[in-house]
Amino acid sequence: MIRGLVFAVTLLILLSIVPSSTPFPNLLSLSERHLTIFVTVLKWFLALFVIWKVNSVLSRWADNGWIWKDDKSAWSWRNEVAVVTGGSKGIGAMVVKRLISYGIRAAVLDVEPLSEELQSAGANLVTFYECDITSRVAVHKAGEAIRSDYGSPSILINNAGIGNANSILDVSPERLSTIFNVNLISHWYTVQEFLPDMIAKKKGHIMSTASMAAFVGLAGMVDYSCTKVGLVALHEGLKQELKHRYKCPQIKTTIVYPTWTRTRLIEAIEKGIQSVRAPIMDPGDVAEAMVKQIIDGKSGQIILGPSIAASIRALPAWLQEFIRDYMAHVVTVKATTAVA
């Protein structure tokens, strides 16, 4: 991209300063009229590139809470503690493995014990705390234990989630309540538990695993999509409160949007995903992007899928509906599966 830009600028300068009577323009085998059109197109290309670049810089600046330059010296990875919900299996386990590769101590909140692989990989850097994250009392109890064992966590990764494969009419009240409690309400409990210490130290990073389902509601997984849309609003509001209520724009916030990922969440619907030729990510790739964001000290959104997904709502209504219709038969079974 940079080489192409340098070439385009150089070419434009040459075409602008070299008189048309010289042999140079003939090297392009263009008539004077076509040469004028070519130069005009080249100018528009450069203008659009500059606009795109400025937009990218402003977006990164906004994502960073209008802080132009961070003090990365505030982070010492071997002294940091990360809380990871749903960290025993799947994406969460991969996140834990990458965190400890940097020397970060990981406190895993889960209802399932650590896998043997994670136990052997973690050595003294991973500690399991059995915790029902849908209970504010249980989250507080786990928080007290973590602070007693390690001190105050500076990183919170809300990763735990479940998915229902049910229609609106078929989903039971119990399943509906559970999916909202696990996928959305629990984020309030963990943030309420661990954010105060981050505010006191003016340092922290809160990350949540959402989904591409936040951008489009699909038949058979409406409740799941609703919980992920809710996370978008939660992170937008959290970021605003950190800046304007608690005066702590230094605290990072990240929301992650993986596409279909090979975890227990998609086992029941994998054939449907394959029927629309949608890509399926490896949990390790998702985890790598998540931990890289933390190590780089960045806030913002991580879209792990088609970049156009975030702009679906800006498309014409007929095109939005075409996309939803195309995906309508991905989720046709009835199931409830957990993803860690």
mmCIF file of C-alpha atoms in Angstrom:
data_model
loop_
_atom_site.group_PDB
_atom_site.id
_atom_site.type_symbol
_atom_site.label_atom_id
_atom_site.label_comp_id
_atom_site.label_asym_id
_atom_site.label_seq_id
_atom_site.Cartn_x
_atom_site.Cartn_y
_atom_site.Cartn_z
ATOM 1 C CA MET A 1 0.000 0.000 0.000
ATOM 2 C CA ILE A 2 2.754 2.466 0.953
ATOM 3 C CA ARG A 3 4.807 1.599 -2.129
ATOM 4 C CA GLY A 4 1.751 2.114 -4.321
ATOM 5 C CA LEU A 5 1.101 5.485 -2.705
ATOM 6 C CA VAL A 6 4.704 6.627 -3.193
ATOM 7 C CA PHE A 7 4.565 5.552 -6.830
ATOM 8 C CA ALA A 8 1.235 7.365 -7.384
ATOM 9 C CA VAL A 9 2.508 10.588 -5.777
ATOM 10 C CA THR A 10 5.758 10.459 -7.758
ATOM 11 C CA LEU A 11 3.875 9.860 -10.995
ATOM 12 C CA LEU A 12 1.461 12.711 -10.299
ATOM 13 C CA ILE A 13 4.321 15.108 -9.551
ATOM 14 C CA LEU A 14 6.107 14.141 -12.752
ATOM 15 C CA LEU A 15 2.961 14.508 -14.831
ATOM 16 C CA SER A 16 2.312 17.897 -13.254
ATOM 17 C CA ILE A 17 5.756 19.430 -13.689
ATOM 18 C CA VAL A 18 6.822 17.934 -17.013
ATOM 19 C CA PRO A 19 5.482 19.939 -19.945
ATOM 20 C CA SER A 20 3.045 18.094 -22.176
ATOM 21 C CA SER A 21 5.248 18.872 -25.171
ATOM 22 C CA THR A 22 8.037 16.671 -23.872
ATOM 23 C CA PRO A 23 8.299 13.003 -24.861
ATOM 24 C CA PHE A 24 7.566 11.824 -21.295
ATOM 25 C CA PRO A 25 3.755 11.682 -21.502
ATOM 26 C CA ASN A 26 4.052 9.592 -24.663
ATOM 27 C CA LEU A 27 5.622 6.855 -22.563
ATOM 28 C CA LEU A 28 2.152 6.233 -21.200
ATOM 29 C CA SER A 29 0.772 5.857 -24.726
ATOM 30 C CA LEU A 30 -2.035 8.284 -23.861
ATOM 31 C CA SER A 31 -3.522 11.116 -25.824
ATOM 32 C CA GLU A 32 -3.645 14.534 -24.179
ATOM 33 C CA ARG A 33 -7.360 14.011 -23.350
ATOM 34 C CA HIS A 34 -6.783 10.590 -21.853
ATOM 35 C CA LEU A 35 -3.776 11.894 -19.975
ATOM 36 C CA THR A 36 -5.951 14.598 -18.393
ATOM 37 C CA ILE A 37 -8.487 11.973 -17.345
ATOM 38 C CA PHE A 38 -5.697 9.801 -15.947
ATOM 39 C CA VAL A 39 -4.292 12.658 -13.855
ATOM 40 C CA THR A 40 -7.779 13.512 -12.545
ATOM 41 C CA VAL A 41 -8.411 9.906 -11.495
ATOM 42 C CA LEU A 42 -4.979 9.788 -9.868
ATOM 43 C CA LYS A 43 -5.747 12.936 -7.869
ATOM 44 C CA TRP A 44 -9.072 11.474 -6.687
ATOM 45 C CA PHE A 45 -7.336 8.255 -5.674
ATOM 46 C CA LEU A 46 -4.799 10.160 -3.599
ATOM 47 C CA ALA A 47 -7.498 12.339 -2.025
ATOM 48 C CA LEU A 48 -9.568 9.287 -1.051
ATOM 49 C CA PHE A 49 -6.485 7.580 0.339
ATOM 50 C CA VAL A 50 -5.693 10.603 2.512
ATOM 51 C CA ILE A 51 -9.309 10.716 3.747
ATOM 52 C CA TRP A 52 -9.211 6.997 4.541
ATOM 53 C CA LYS A 53 -5.904 7.369 6.396
ATOM 54 C CA VAL A 54 -7.064 10.383 8.406
ATOM 55 C CA ASN A 55 -10.279 8.531 9.280
ATOM 56 C CA SER A 56 -8.259 5.548 10.508
ATOM 57 C CA VAL A 57 -6.061 7.746 12.686
ATOM 58 C CA LEU A 58 -9.061 9.563 14.183
ATOM 59 C CA SER A 59 -10.839 6.261 14.847
ATOM 60 C CA ARG A 60 -7.824 4.848 16.681
ATOM 61 C CA TRP A 61 -7.566 8.069 18.665
ATOM 62 C CA ALA A 62 -11.248 7.883 19.631
ATOM 63 C CA ASP A 63 -10.920 4.185 20.528
ATOM 64 C CA ASN A 64 -8.092 5.167 22.842
ATOM 65 C CA GLY A 65 -10.277 7.633 24.755
ATOM 66 C CA TRP A 66 -8.739 10.658 22.987
ATOM 67 C CA ILE A 67 -5.385 9.805 24.534
ATOM 68 C CA TRP A 68 -2.749 10.314 21.875
ATOM 69 C CA LYS A 69 0.064 8.387 23.492
ATOM 70 C CA ASP A 70 -0.128 5.757 26.201
ATOM 71 C CA ASP A 71 2.377 5.188 28.958
ATOM 72 C CA LYS A 72 3.101 1.501 28.408
ATOM 73 C CA SER A 73 5.603 1.583 31.226
ATOM 74 C CA ALA A 74 2.636 1.311 33.590
ATOM 75 C CA TRP A 75 2.284 -2.336 32.545
ATOM 76 C CA SER A 76 4.626 -5.001 33.865
ATOM 77 C CA TRP A 77 3.203 -8.285 32.551
ATOM 78 C CA ARG A 78 4.786 -10.534 35.143
ATOM 79 C CA ASN A 79 3.099 -8.452 37.841
ATOM 80 C CA GLU A 80 -0.348 -8.345 36.188
ATOM 81 C CA VAL A 81 -3.338 -10.515 37.064
ATOM 82 C CA ALA A 82 -6.035 -11.351 34.506
ATOM 83 C CA VAL A 83 -9.493 -12.674 35.312
ATOM 84 C CA VAL A 84 -10.882 -14.869 32.529
ATOM 85 C CA THR A 85 -14.464 -16.105 32.696
ATOM 86 C CA GLY A 86 -15.125 -19.380 30.914
ATOM 87 C CA GLY A 87 -11.382 -19.974 30.806
ATOM 88 C CA SER A 88 -11.373 -23.744 31.247
ATOM 89 C CA LYS A 89 -12.193 -24.721 27.664
ATOM 90 C CA GLY A 90 -12.391 -23.370 24.108
ATOM 91 C CA ILE A 91 -11.487 -19.767 23.337
ATOM 92 C CA GLY A 92 -11.064 -18.971 27.037
ATOM 93 C CA ALA A 93 -8.471 -21.712 27.527
ATOM 94 C CA MET A 94 -6.536 -20.497 24.488
ATOM 95 C CA VAL A 95 -6.623 -16.955 25.893
ATOM 96 C CA VAL A 96 -5.245 -18.204 29.214
ATOM 97 C CA LYS A 97 -2.396 -20.066 27.483
ATOM 98 C CA ARG A 98 -1.377 -16.933 25.597
ATOM 99 C CA LEU A 99 -1.609 -14.741 28.678
ATOM 100 C CA ILE A 100 0.686 -16.967 30.710
ATOM 101 C CA SER A 101 3.182 -17.047 27.817
ATOM 102 C CA TYR A 102 3.787 -13.386 28.733
ATOM 103 C CA GLY A 103 4.095 -14.224 32.413
ATOM 104 C CA ILE A 104 0.631 -12.853 33.237
ATOM 105 C CA ARG A 105 -1.085 -14.707 36.072
ATOM 106 C CA ALA A 106 -4.554 -15.932 35.127
ATOM 107 C CA ALA A 107 -7.509 -16.417 37.469
ATOM 108 C CA VAL A 108 -10.089 -18.590 35.720
ATOM 109 C CA LEU A 109 -13.742 -18.258 36.743
ATOM 110 C CA ASP A 110 -15.719 -21.232 35.470
ATOM 111 C CA VAL A 111 -18.138 -23.945 36.527
ATOM 112 C CA GLU A 112 -15.968 -26.575 34.811
ATOM 113 C CA PRO A 113 -12.474 -27.478 36.039
ATOM 114 C CA LEU A 114 -9.371 -26.704 34.013
ATOM 115 C CA SER A 115 -8.425 -29.164 31.312
ATOM 116 C CA GLU A 116 -5.372 -31.321 32.010
ATOM 117 C CA GLU A 117 -3.542 -29.570 29.173
ATOM 118 C CA LEU A 118 -4.163 -26.167 30.707
ATOM 119 C CA GLN A 119 -3.180 -27.370 34.161
ATOM 120 C CA SER A 120 0.158 -28.658 32.889
ATOM 121 C CA ALA A 121 0.769 -25.560 30.773
ATOM 122 C CA GLY A 122 -0.153 -23.146 33.539
ATOM 123 C CA ALA A 123 2.090 -24.446 36.299
ATOM 124 C CA ASN A 124 1.983 -21.722 38.968
ATOM 125 C CA LEU A 125 0.469 -19.044 36.716
ATOM 126 C CA VAL A 126 -3.107 -20.347 36.444
ATOM 127 C CA THR A 127 -5.567 -20.716 39.306
ATOM 128 C CA PHE A 128 -9.081 -22.083 38.971
ATOM 129 C CA TYR A 129 -11.952 -20.566 40.954
ATOM 130 C CA GLU A 130 -15.205 -22.433 40.660
ATOM 131 C CA CYS A 131 -17.759 -19.682 40.166
ATOM 132 C CA ASP A 132 -21.302 -19.258 38.879
ATOM 133 C CA ILE A 133 -20.866 -15.891 37.181
ATOM 134 C CA THR A 134 -24.646 -15.391 37.079
ATOM 135 C CA SER A 135 -24.562 -14.913 40.850
ATOM 136 C CA ARG A 136 -23.355 -11.561 42.174
ATOM 137 C CA VAL A 137 -22.603 -13.187 45.526
ATOM 138 C CA ALA A 138 -20.489 -15.917 43.880
ATOM 139 C CA VAL A 139 -18.569 -13.375 41.789
ATOM 140 C CA HIS A 140 -17.814 -11.295 44.892
ATOM 141 C CA LYS A 141 -16.644 -14.390 46.770
ATOM 142 C CA ALA A 142 -14.321 -15.281 43.881
ATOM 143 C CA GLY A 143 -13.096 -11.684 43.720
ATOM 144 C CA GLU A 144 -12.186 -11.735 47.395
ATOM 145 C CA ALA A 145 -10.291 -14.991 46.930
ATOM 146 C CA ILE A 146 -8.375 -13.653 43.916
ATOM 147 C CA ARG A 147 -7.398 -10.463 45.741
ATOM 148 C CA SER A 148 -6.257 -12.522 48.704
ATOM 149 C CA ASP A 149 -4.187 -14.855 46.521
ATOM 150 C CA TYR A 150 -2.789 -12.449 43.926
ATOM 151 C CA GLY A 151 -3.823 -8.878 44.613
ATOM 152 C CA SER A 152 -6.157 -6.743 42.504
ATOM 153 C CA PRO A 153 -6.582 -7.867 38.877
ATOM 154 C CA SER A 154 -5.759 -5.315 36.190
ATOM 155 C CA ILE A 155 -7.261 -7.297 33.282
ATOM 156 C CA LEU A 156 -10.820 -8.616 33.004
ATOM 157 C CA ILE A 157 -11.790 -10.822 30.069
ATOM 158 C CA ASN A 158 -15.504 -11.633 29.997
ATOM 159 C CA ASN A 159 -15.450 -14.624 27.682
ATOM 160 C CA ALA A 160 -17.959 -17.149 29.041
ATOM 161 C CA GLY A 161 -21.106 -17.666 27.016
ATOM 162 C CA ILE A 162 -23.794 -20.112 25.951
ATOM 163 C CA GLY A 163 -25.951 -20.426 22.874
ATOM 164 C CA ASN A 164 -29.509 -21.624 22.342
ATOM 165 C CA ALA A 165 -30.576 -23.052 19.005
ATOM 166 C CA ASN A 166 -34.296 -22.413 19.372
ATOM 167 C CA SER A 167 -36.985 -20.350 17.733
ATOM 168 C CA ILE A 168 -38.606 -17.512 19.663
ATOM 169 C CA LEU A 169 -41.696 -19.627 20.337
ATOM 170 C CA ASP A 170 -39.735 -22.727 21.353
ATOM 171 C CA VAL A 171 -37.207 -21.304 23.801
ATOM 172 C CA SER A 172 -38.204 -21.998 27.394
ATOM 173 C CA PRO A 173 -38.301 -19.299 30.090
ATOM 174 C CA GLU A 174 -35.458 -21.075 31.890
ATOM 175 C CA ARG A 175 -33.188 -21.134 28.842
ATOM 176 C CA LEU A 176 -34.042 -17.550 27.993
ATOM 177 C CA SER A 177 -33.182 -16.374 31.485
ATOM 178 C CA THR A 178 -29.964 -18.380 31.563
ATOM 179 C CA ILE A 179 -28.588 -17.107 28.257
ATOM 180 C CA PHE A 180 -29.161 -13.467 29.225
ATOM 181 C CA ASN A 181 -27.658 -14.031 32.669
ATOM 182 C CA VAL A 182 -24.524 -15.746 31.326
ATOM 183 C CA ASN A 183 -23.952 -13.737 28.161
ATOM 184 C CA LEU A 184 -24.877 -10.265 29.392
ATOM 185 C CA ILE A 185 -25.891 -9.762 33.036
ATOM 186 C CA SER A 186 -22.752 -11.490 34.348
ATOM 187 C CA HIS A 187 -20.679 -8.741 32.718
ATOM 188 C CA TRP A 188 -22.252 -6.236 35.107
ATOM 189 C CA TYR A 189 -21.305 -8.433 38.060
ATOM 190 C CA THR A 190 -17.657 -8.878 37.050
ATOM 191 C CA VAL A 191 -17.220 -5.216 36.099
ATOM 192 C CA GLN A 192 -18.767 -4.129 39.411
ATOM 193 C CA GLU A 193 -16.405 -6.472 41.219
ATOM 194 C CA PHE A 194 -13.095 -5.631 39.527
ATOM 195 C CA LEU A 195 -13.421 -2.146 38.020
ATOM 196 C CA PRO A 196 -13.198 -0.149 41.299
ATOM 197 C CA ASP A 197 -9.592 -1.272 41.883
ATOM 198 C CA MET A 198 -8.720 -0.400 38.285
ATOM 199 C CA ILE A 199 -10.166 3.074 38.758
ATOM 200 C CA ALA A 200 -8.194 3.525 41.976
ATOM 201 C CA LYS A 201 -4.968 2.639 40.132
ATOM 202 C CA LYS A 202 -5.999 4.368 36.871
ATOM 203 C CA LYS A 203 -4.975 1.262 34.982
ATOM 204 C CA GLY A 204 -6.861 -1.682 33.548
ATOM 205 C CA HIS A 205 -8.277 -3.446 30.535
ATOM 206 C CA ILE A 206 -11.821 -4.812 30.235
ATOM 207 C CA MET A 207 -12.508 -7.088 27.270
ATOM 208 C CA SER A 208 -15.671 -8.900 26.235
ATOM 209 C CA THR A 209 -16.225 -11.635 23.675
ATOM 210 C CA ALA A 210 -19.252 -10.696 21.594
ATOM 211 C CA SER A 211 -20.010 -12.167 18.159
ATOM 212 C CA MET A 212 -20.703 -11.268 14.556
ATOM 213 C CA ALA A 213 -24.276 -12.079 15.603
ATOM 214 C CA ALA A 214 -24.319 -8.608 17.164
ATOM 215 C CA PHE A 215 -24.588 -7.189 13.650
ATOM 216 C CA VAL A 216 -27.372 -9.399 12.282
ATOM 217 C CA GLY A 217 -30.291 -11.228 13.856
ATOM 218 C CA LEU A 218 -30.696 -14.760 12.515
ATOM 219 C CA ALA A 219 -33.616 -17.173 12.700
ATOM 220 C CA GLY A 220 -33.062 -19.779 15.401
ATOM 221 C CA MET A 221 -30.630 -17.696 17.477
ATOM 222 C CA VAL A 222 -32.514 -14.499 18.237
ATOM 223 C CA ASP A 223 -31.848 -14.649 21.973
ATOM 224 C CA TYR A 224 -28.119 -15.110 21.388
ATOM 225 C CA SER A 225 -27.999 -12.152 19.002
ATOM 226 C CA CYS A 226 -29.858 -9.988 21.526
ATOM 227 C CA THR A 227 -27.304 -10.706 24.239
ATOM 228 C CA LYS A 228 -24.439 -9.793 21.925
ATOM 229 C CA VAL A 229 -26.118 -6.556 20.813
ATOM 230 C CA GLY A 230 -26.484 -5.767 24.501
ATOM 231 C CA LEU A 231 -22.715 -6.112 24.937
ATOM 232 C CA VAL A 232 -22.191 -3.447 22.282
ATOM 233 C CA ALA A 233 -24.307 -0.982 24.277
ATOM 234 C CA LEU A 234 -22.591 -2.020 27.508
ATOM 235 C CA HIS A 235 -19.115 -1.297 26.129
ATOM 236 C CA GLU A 236 -20.139 1.998 24.568
ATOM 237 C CA GLY A 237 -21.634 3.141 27.882
ATOM 238 C CA LEU A 238 -18.745 1.775 29.947
ATOM 239 C CA LYS A 239 -16.272 3.724 27.876
ATOM 240 C CA GLN A 240 -18.295 6.906 28.318
ATOM 241 C CA GLU A 241 -18.554 6.447 32.074
ATOM 242 C CA LEU A 242 -14.828 5.777 32.397
ATOM 243 C CA LYS A 243 -14.111 9.087 30.660
ATOM 244 C CA HIS A 244 -16.842 11.317 32.032
ATOM 245 C CA ARG A 245 -17.870 9.838 35.395
ATOM 246 C CA TYR A 246 -14.662 8.302 36.714
ATOM 247 C CA LYS A 247 -12.093 10.414 34.818
ATOM 248 C CA CYS A 248 -10.168 7.293 33.833
ATOM 249 C CA PRO A 249 -9.797 7.216 30.057
ATOM 250 C CA GLN A 250 -6.552 5.313 30.644
ATOM 251 C CA ILE A 251 -8.558 2.143 31.353
ATOM 252 C CA LYS A 252 -8.845 0.169 28.118
ATOM 253 C CA THR A 253 -12.043 -1.389 26.838
ATOM 254 C CA THR A 254 -12.250 -3.879 23.987
ATOM 255 C CA ILE A 255 -15.131 -5.771 22.429
ATOM 256 C CA VAL A 256 -14.339 -8.753 20.201
ATOM 257 C CA TYR A 257 -16.539 -9.995 17.354
ATOM 258 C CA PRO A 258 -15.465 -13.499 16.287
ATOM 259 C CA THR A 259 -17.150 -15.169 13.344
ATOM 260 C CA TRP A 260 -18.158 -18.838 13.656
ATOM 261 C CA THR A 261 -15.479 -20.479 15.803
ATOM 262 C CA ARG A 262 -14.818 -24.177 16.278
ATOM 263 C CA THR A 263 -16.051 -24.570 19.861
ATOM 264 C CA ARG A 264 -18.893 -26.458 21.485
ATOM 265 C CA LEU A 265 -21.185 -23.581 20.576
ATOM 266 C CA ILE A 266 -21.331 -24.603 16.905
ATOM 267 C CA GLU A 267 -21.256 -28.392 17.203
ATOM 268 C CA ALA A 268 -25.010 -28.715 16.694
ATOM 269 C CA ILE A 269 -25.147 -26.247 13.792
ATOM 270 C CA GLU A 270 -21.874 -26.900 11.961
ATOM 271 C CA LYS A 271 -23.622 -28.500 8.982
ATOM 272 C CA GLY A 272 -25.788 -25.410 8.623
ATOM 273 C CA ILE A 273 -22.695 -23.190 8.688
ATOM 274 C CA GLN A 274 -21.045 -25.314 6.016
ATOM 275 C CA SER A 275 -24.178 -25.116 3.863
ATOM 276 C CA VAL A 276 -23.669 -21.369 3.401
ATOM 277 C CA ARG A 277 -19.900 -21.800 2.958
ATOM 278 C CA ALA A 278 -19.153 -19.583 5.939
ATOM 279 C CA PRO A 279 -15.590 -19.753 7.300
ATOM 280 C CA ILE A 280 -14.987 -21.332 10.704
ATOM 281 C CA MET A 281 -12.165 -19.918 12.819
ATOM 282 C CA ASP A 282 -9.816 -21.772 15.113
ATOM 283 C CA PRO A 283 -10.140 -20.773 18.806
ATOM 284 C CA GLY A 284 -6.400 -20.185 18.937
ATOM 285 C CA ASP A 285 -6.606 -17.518 16.242
ATOM 286 C CA VAL A 286 -9.355 -15.698 18.148
ATOM 287 C CA ALA A 287 -7.345 -15.873 21.365
ATOM 288 C CA GLU A 288 -4.210 -14.600 19.646
ATOM 289 C CA ALA A 289 -6.034 -11.471 18.433
ATOM 290 C CA MET A 290 -7.515 -10.880 21.883
ATOM 291 C CA VAL A 291 -4.249 -11.155 23.799
ATOM 292 C CA LYS A 292 -2.369 -9.116 21.201
ATOM 293 C CA GLN A 293 -4.829 -6.274 21.824
ATOM 294 C CA ILE A 294 -4.022 -6.411 25.535
ATOM 295 C CA ILE A 295 -0.261 -6.576 25.041
ATOM 296 C CA ASP A 296 -0.407 -3.695 22.553
ATOM 297 C CA GLY A 297 -2.323 -1.627 25.120
ATOM 298 C CA LYS A 298 -5.124 -0.742 22.712
ATOM 299 C CA SER A 299 -8.837 -0.109 23.135
ATOM 300 C CA GLY A 300 -11.460 -0.620 20.456
ATOM 301 C CA GLN A 301 -13.226 -3.264 18.436
ATOM 302 C CA ILE A 302 -11.751 -6.457 17.003
ATOM 303 C CA ILE A 303 -13.801 -7.757 14.080
ATOM 304 C CA LEU A 304 -12.703 -11.302 13.232
ATOM 305 C CA GLY A 305 -14.703 -11.881 10.094
ATOM 306 C CA PRO A 306 -15.902 -9.977 7.045
ATOM 307 C CA SER A 307 -15.202 -6.317 7.779
ATOM 308 C CA ILE A 308 -18.420 -5.337 6.025
ATOM 309 C CA ALA A 309 -20.397 -7.048 8.801
ATOM 310 C CA ALA A 310 -20.096 -4.006 11.053
ATOM 311 C CA SER A 311 -21.687 -1.904 8.297
ATOM 312 C CA ILE A 312 -24.665 -4.165 7.572
ATOM 313 C CA ARG A 313 -27.074 -1.741 9.264
ATOM 314 C CA ALA A 314 -25.932 0.986 6.874
ATOM 315 C CA LEU A 315 -26.850 -1.066 3.791
ATOM 316 C CA PRO A 316 -30.188 -0.658 1.981
ATOM 317 C CA ALA A 317 -33.016 -2.564 3.693
ATOM 318 C CA TRP A 318 -33.417 -4.985 0.782
ATOM 319 C CA LEU A 319 -29.743 -5.938 0.915
ATOM 320 C CA GLN A 320 -29.835 -6.409 4.693
ATOM 321 C CA GLU A 321 -32.829 -8.722 4.342
ATOM 322 C CA PHE A 322 -31.124 -10.641 1.527
ATOM 323 C CA ILE A 323 -28.176 -11.359 3.857
ATOM 324 C CA ARG A 324 -30.490 -12.499 6.660
ATOM 325 C CA ASP A 325 -32.489 -14.674 4.256
ATOM 326 C CA TYR A 326 -29.302 -16.297 2.994
ATOM 327 C CA MET A 327 -28.297 -17.218 6.568
ATOM 328 C CA ALA A 328 -31.802 -18.227 7.696
ATOM 329 C CA HIS A 329 -31.188 -21.981 7.535
ATOM 330 C CA VAL A 330 -27.912 -22.103 9.433
ATOM 331 C CA VAL A 331 -29.648 -22.723 12.775
ATOM 332 C CA THR A 332 -32.453 -25.252 12.313
ATOM 333 C CA VAL A 333 -31.838 -27.673 15.191
ATOM 334 C CA LYS A 334 -32.933 -27.385 18.802
ATOM 335 C CA ALA A 335 -30.013 -27.374 21.221
ATOM 336 C CA THR A 336 -28.264 -25.576 24.034
ATOM 337 C CA THR A 337 -24.471 -25.644 24.047
ATOM 338 C CA ALA A 338 -21.885 -23.864 26.171
ATOM 339 C CA VAL A 339 -18.795 -22.157 24.851
ATOM 340 C CA ALA A 340 -15.850 -21.318 27.066
#
